[in-house]
Amino acid sequence: MTTLAGAGPAAIARACALLREGALVAFPTETVYGLGADAASPTAVRRIFAAKGRPLDHPVIVHVADAAGARGWARAFPPAAQALADAFWPGPLTLILRRAAHVDAVVTGGQDSVGLRVPSHAVAQALLRAFGRGIAAPSANRFGHVSPTLASHVDDDLGDAVALILDGGACDVGIESTIVSLAGDVPELLRPGSITAAHLERVLGHAVRGASADAPRASGTLPAHYAPRTPANLVRRDVLQAELRQLCERDERIAVLARGPRPDLPFDGTWIRAAEEAAAYAHCLYEHLRRLDAANADVILIEDVPDGPEWLAIRDRLARATHGEADDRD
Ligand code: TXA
Ligand code: MG
């Protein structure tokens, strides 16, 4: 049975005991909740895939307490990795490096690289330090669903498939870590996050390119990832009211994620007013998407967000949430 625990020393000790037995433990990070297993146990890591309903060829990130811990999982730790680790770890950055020989194929999805991350959340840090080894952890949601930013989201998605959920409250950042691959000749941004390309470039001293066609596969980079179950459309701010009026006339049940107040229309559906500022918008985004999905509407309308670089990761997640083709959902 799942236990929702706080995150004090007794809960951390219990979590470590369960991880050592090969069980799954969900834990908070500063980005989203992770579904953790002992990264050195292929049997335990395989349980993650079963619990999520995720195909076995998708790699999972290994979480470690610090950069020294990360070194043991990589064949080499190049100067660029050291520079990014110094600048951003602990924090919401995942580095893809060439894997060390001992890293099992179930962790790497059969690829020659491994994803490494040092989370900053105090509970994640306490867990990693107490466990003393790497913890493999994807986001703690069902495959293709919205990532969890509250312990209750993990419980809603995974229930009894997880032995223990450490409850560390709402995740600060609210969207998944920035992923940079250093496994090839030049650094590549595989998934945008709250650490932007400009942040990375300032540290590396040169431009970081977006993912190329032959870049290592990241499941979050498939078109329809992070999707609510209700069909969702992205709508420009200047046509939102007109669209809403049309849907109201057709008696459609509508749920809206907007950045302004509820308009004066004969519309009694769900209206969520999101923040005007990017970090605050991201912090609540997945909670909002879950609430919109739970509203049992016929359609979700999401108001477009600004163009600036600080909105890139949000635009990326919104584009995936509104892609609409469940078939290629990851
Ligand atoms: O913020 C985060 O990164 C959260 C927290 C829990 O740390 N984790 C997370 O994991 O978002 P997940 O599995 O939901 O997304 C990680 C992405 C996946 O798309 C996976 O394919 C990619 O990272 N990934 C992991 N290892 C990789 C590798 N060796 N090469 C390429 N992509 C990799
Ligand atoms: Mg995920």
XYZ file of C-alpha atoms and ligand atoms in Angstrom:
364
model
C 0.000 0.000 0.000
C 1.166 3.528 -0.696
C 2.055 5.629 2.299
C 2.062 9.372 2.061
C 4.719 10.410 4.533
C 6.129 13.769 5.523
C 9.812 14.192 4.896
C 11.401 14.041 8.342
C 14.315 11.753 9.325
C 12.056 8.748 10.049
C 10.460 9.012 6.600
C 13.888 9.327 4.947
C 15.131 6.225 6.818
C 12.024 4.292 5.751
C 12.502 5.468 2.145
C 16.134 4.247 2.144
C 15.122 0.854 3.523
C 12.496 0.486 0.793
C 14.939 1.546 -1.942
C 17.446 -1.035 -0.675
C 14.718 -3.689 -0.953
C 14.179 -2.680 -4.596
C 10.870 -0.872 -3.995
C 9.776 2.432 -5.583
C 9.799 5.665 -3.592
C 8.418 8.964 -4.916
C 10.199 12.084 -3.738
C 9.995 15.839 -4.324
C 12.587 17.750 -6.318
C 12.659 21.467 -7.088
C 11.241 20.724 -10.583
C 8.637 17.931 -10.278
C 8.206 14.769 -8.150
C 10.402 11.837 -9.168
C 9.608 8.097 -9.073
C 12.785 6.675 -7.577
C 14.485 3.282 -7.606
C 18.008 2.119 -6.743
C 19.863 3.026 -9.965
C 22.332 0.156 -9.416
C 19.553 -2.462 -9.440
C 18.158 -3.265 -12.911
C 15.292 -5.192 -11.277
C 14.292 -2.153 -9.235
C 14.612 0.228 -12.212
C 12.443 -2.080 -14.326
C 9.664 -1.596 -11.746
C 9.637 2.129 -12.633
C 8.699 1.279 -16.216
C 5.936 -1.084 -15.121
C 4.491 1.476 -12.672
C 4.497 4.290 -15.259
C 3.444 2.165 -18.226
C 6.528 3.507 -20.010
C 8.281 1.631 -22.872
C 11.529 -0.007 -21.767
C 13.740 1.759 -24.316
C 13.330 5.190 -22.686
C 16.283 6.258 -20.533
C 15.855 7.488 -16.948
C 17.869 10.177 -15.170
C 20.201 9.093 -12.347
C 19.959 11.489 -9.386
C 22.996 11.929 -7.152
C 23.794 14.151 -4.161
C 26.672 16.067 -5.773
C 29.013 16.305 -8.758
C 31.450 13.866 -7.126
C 28.617 11.293 -7.089
C 27.850 12.024 -10.742
C 31.420 11.254 -11.843
C 31.002 7.571 -10.993
C 28.225 7.206 -13.581
C 30.041 8.847 -16.519
C 32.952 7.528 -18.585
C 34.443 11.017 -18.558
C 33.495 14.310 -16.984
C 34.616 16.904 -19.558
C 35.488 20.524 -18.635
C 32.121 21.723 -19.989
C 30.337 19.324 -17.588
C 32.439 20.588 -14.691
C 31.682 24.213 -15.589
C 27.928 23.584 -15.820
C 27.967 21.507 -12.611
C 29.815 24.299 -10.773
C 27.329 26.883 -12.032
C 24.005 25.042 -11.744
C 24.268 22.051 -9.375
C 22.508 21.458 -7.161
C 19.678 22.675 -9.361
C 17.295 22.014 -12.285
C 19.877 20.903 -14.872
C 20.349 17.391 -16.267
C 23.610 16.567 -18.055
C 23.753 13.776 -20.613
C 27.245 12.269 -20.625
C 28.796 9.138 -22.063
C 27.937 6.381 -19.618
C 30.367 4.482 -17.404
C 30.740 0.788 -18.315
C 28.759 -0.444 -15.277
C 25.563 1.530 -16.061
C 22.825 -0.937 -16.965
C 20.990 -0.696 -20.300
C 17.646 -0.357 -18.487
C 18.872 3.002 -17.096
C 20.246 4.267 -20.416
C 17.454 2.927 -22.641
C 20.163 0.940 -24.423
C 22.056 4.111 -25.410
C 25.720 4.862 -24.777
C 24.882 7.888 -22.614
C 23.479 8.507 -19.152
C 21.420 11.399 -17.755
C 22.716 12.842 -14.457
C 21.131 15.363 -12.155
C 21.873 16.835 -8.696
C 18.554 18.163 -7.363
C 18.540 21.044 -4.888
C 15.323 20.235 -3.017
C 16.157 19.652 0.665
C 14.184 16.387 0.793
C 15.813 15.038 -2.372
C 19.225 15.991 -0.966
C 18.477 14.334 2.396
C 17.289 11.178 0.634
C 20.292 10.987 -1.712
C 22.777 11.588 1.104
C 21.141 8.996 3.362
C 20.868 6.436 0.547
C 24.458 7.089 -0.514
C 23.982 5.844 -4.072
C 22.316 6.993 -7.285
C 18.524 7.043 -7.551
C 17.047 6.515 -11.009
C 13.921 8.635 -11.332
C 11.661 9.825 -14.122
C 8.781 12.176 -13.326
C 6.303 10.308 -11.080
C 3.342 10.331 -13.476
C 1.704 7.759 -15.724
C 3.418 7.651 -19.126
C 2.385 10.615 -21.305
C 0.499 12.366 -18.522
C 1.238 15.703 -16.885
C 4.189 15.655 -14.443
C 3.320 15.830 -10.718
C 4.148 18.915 -8.668
C 2.315 17.826 -5.499
C 2.469 14.546 -3.557
C -1.276 14.108 -4.163
C -0.657 14.175 -7.951
C 1.684 11.181 -7.558
C -0.921 9.363 -5.509
C -3.634 10.136 -8.110
C -1.487 8.805 -10.972
C 0.374 5.878 -9.436
C -1.435 4.876 -6.228
C -0.334 1.468 -4.995
C 2.393 1.092 -7.635
C 4.629 3.190 -5.398
C 5.577 1.984 -1.910
C 6.077 5.404 -0.316
C 5.558 9.034 -1.317
C 7.670 11.596 0.524
C 5.558 14.741 0.735
C 7.717 17.853 0.376
C 4.910 20.212 -0.607
C 4.634 21.999 -3.953
C 7.679 21.878 -6.248
C 9.274 25.300 -6.643
C 10.085 25.392 -10.361
C 7.081 23.344 -11.507
C 8.424 22.125 -14.872
C 11.094 19.519 -15.597
C 14.843 20.225 -15.621
C 16.745 21.682 -18.562
C 18.542 18.817 -20.359
C 21.899 19.415 -22.034
C 23.757 16.685 -23.857
C 27.542 16.748 -23.683
C 27.754 13.255 -25.167
C 28.437 14.497 -28.698
C 30.941 16.911 -30.244
C 29.073 20.082 -29.236
C 26.646 20.784 -26.362
C 22.988 20.367 -27.329
C 19.897 21.583 -25.530
C 17.568 18.561 -25.534
C 14.798 19.944 -23.308
C 14.314 23.626 -22.393
C 13.736 24.408 -18.727
C 14.069 27.208 -16.210
C 17.824 27.322 -16.891
C 17.780 28.926 -20.342
C 20.154 28.668 -23.323
C 21.450 32.147 -22.412
C 22.299 30.928 -18.870
C 24.199 27.962 -20.336
C 25.962 30.068 -22.948
C 27.169 32.515 -20.334
C 28.960 29.644 -18.564
C 30.172 27.764 -21.640
C 31.278 30.891 -23.505
C 29.687 29.817 -26.795
C 26.300 29.148 -28.398
C 24.339 26.008 -27.455
C 22.394 24.488 -30.296
C 18.963 22.876 -30.182
C 18.552 19.118 -30.585
C 19.634 17.680 -33.941
C 17.835 14.821 -35.650
C 20.404 12.277 -34.440
C 20.514 13.608 -30.866
C 19.931 11.035 -28.117
C 16.241 10.407 -27.645
C 14.453 12.155 -24.791
C 10.878 10.978 -24.280
C 9.855 14.479 -23.201
C 10.777 15.619 -26.683
C 8.042 13.622 -28.426
C 5.286 15.889 -29.754
C 2.406 15.001 -27.420
C 4.144 14.651 -24.072
C 2.792 16.355 -20.931
C -0.781 16.124 -22.177
C -4.055 16.433 -20.290
C -6.727 13.914 -21.349
C -9.264 16.531 -22.442
C -8.576 17.968 -25.922
C -6.697 21.224 -25.401
C -6.146 24.130 -27.803
C -3.680 26.965 -27.652
C -5.429 30.249 -28.457
C -3.987 33.691 -29.188
C -4.907 36.343 -26.629
C -6.684 38.499 -29.219
C -9.031 35.705 -30.368
C -9.736 34.074 -27.004
C -12.971 35.979 -26.376
C -14.327 35.336 -29.886
C -13.488 31.619 -29.613
C -15.119 31.439 -26.205
C -18.269 33.160 -27.450
C -18.570 30.647 -30.310
C -18.125 27.639 -28.041
C -20.684 29.045 -25.558
C -23.213 29.366 -28.370
C -22.654 25.690 -29.186
C -23.216 24.772 -25.517
C -19.764 23.238 -25.196
C -18.361 22.773 -21.711
C -15.158 24.772 -21.593
C -12.223 25.099 -19.208
C -9.832 28.006 -19.719
C -6.278 28.767 -18.629
C -5.903 32.494 -19.217
C -3.624 35.274 -18.101
C -6.404 37.802 -17.633
C -9.679 38.026 -15.683
C -12.857 36.124 -16.595
C -14.604 38.037 -19.368
C -18.144 39.319 -19.178
C -19.730 36.481 -21.168
C -22.552 33.983 -20.484
C -19.945 31.360 -19.636
C -19.956 29.400 -16.391
C -17.107 26.969 -17.082
C -13.798 26.750 -15.250
C -11.622 29.848 -15.628
C -8.119 29.689 -14.180
C -6.167 32.917 -14.156
C -2.445 32.122 -14.421
C 0.398 34.404 -13.407
C 1.723 37.175 -15.674
C 5.343 36.342 -14.873
C 7.107 33.255 -16.339
C 8.508 31.630 -13.169
C 5.187 31.988 -11.327
C 3.334 30.684 -14.403
C 5.601 27.598 -14.562
C 5.290 26.964 -10.829
C 1.524 26.344 -11.174
C 1.322 25.111 -14.781
C 0.910 21.370 -14.165
C -1.400 21.904 -11.217
C -3.518 24.088 -13.501
C -3.498 21.505 -16.310
C -4.641 18.829 -13.858
C -7.444 21.066 -12.583
C -8.551 21.863 -16.132
C -8.552 18.150 -16.948
C -10.600 17.363 -13.832
C -13.251 19.928 -14.857
C -14.771 17.371 -17.266
C -14.982 19.908 -20.048
C -15.416 19.132 -23.748
C -12.455 21.310 -24.545
C -9.627 23.175 -22.777
C -8.567 26.572 -24.113
C -5.108 27.805 -23.166
C -4.207 31.399 -23.810
C -0.900 31.832 -25.602
C 2.077 33.140 -23.613
C 4.690 35.788 -24.573
C 7.660 35.190 -26.869
C 10.591 35.961 -24.523
C 13.352 33.402 -23.756
C 12.112 33.008 -20.168
C 8.853 31.622 -21.647
C 10.531 29.101 -24.010
C 10.208 26.081 -21.696
C 6.572 26.979 -20.981
C 5.787 27.378 -24.684
C 7.423 23.978 -25.241
C 5.206 22.289 -22.601
C 2.057 24.088 -23.821
C 2.744 23.046 -27.413
C 2.981 19.422 -26.272
C -0.087 19.675 -24.023
C -2.145 20.929 -26.960
C -0.755 18.637 -29.651
C -3.823 16.438 -29.357
C -2.771 13.217 -31.046
C -2.929 10.621 -28.309
C -1.374 8.043 -30.636
C 2.115 9.431 -30.528
C 1.849 10.393 -26.882
C 4.988 9.275 -25.090
O 13.211 17.613 -13.604
C 13.415 16.468 -14.008
O 14.277 16.197 -14.881
C 12.568 15.348 -13.406
C 12.950 15.175 -11.947
C 12.220 14.038 -11.296
O 14.339 15.034 -11.840
N 12.747 14.125 -14.130
C 12.250 13.921 -15.355
O 12.475 12.637 -15.824
O 11.643 14.786 -15.976
P 11.718 12.057 -17.109
O 12.194 10.664 -17.283
O 10.259 12.241 -16.964
O 12.299 12.932 -18.264
C 13.687 12.857 -18.472
C 14.005 12.916 -19.912
C 13.333 11.810 -20.676
O 12.735 12.417 -21.801
C 14.478 10.894 -21.042
O 14.250 10.286 -22.277
C 15.642 11.853 -21.068
O 15.410 12.731 -20.027
N 16.889 11.158 -20.834
C 17.306 10.484 -19.747
N 18.484 9.904 -19.968
C 18.847 10.223 -21.218
C 19.935 9.909 -22.057
N 20.920 9.118 -21.641
N 19.945 10.417 -23.298
C 18.972 11.183 -23.741
N 17.881 11.510 -23.028
C 17.828 11.035 -21.785
Mg 8.408 12.710 -17.539
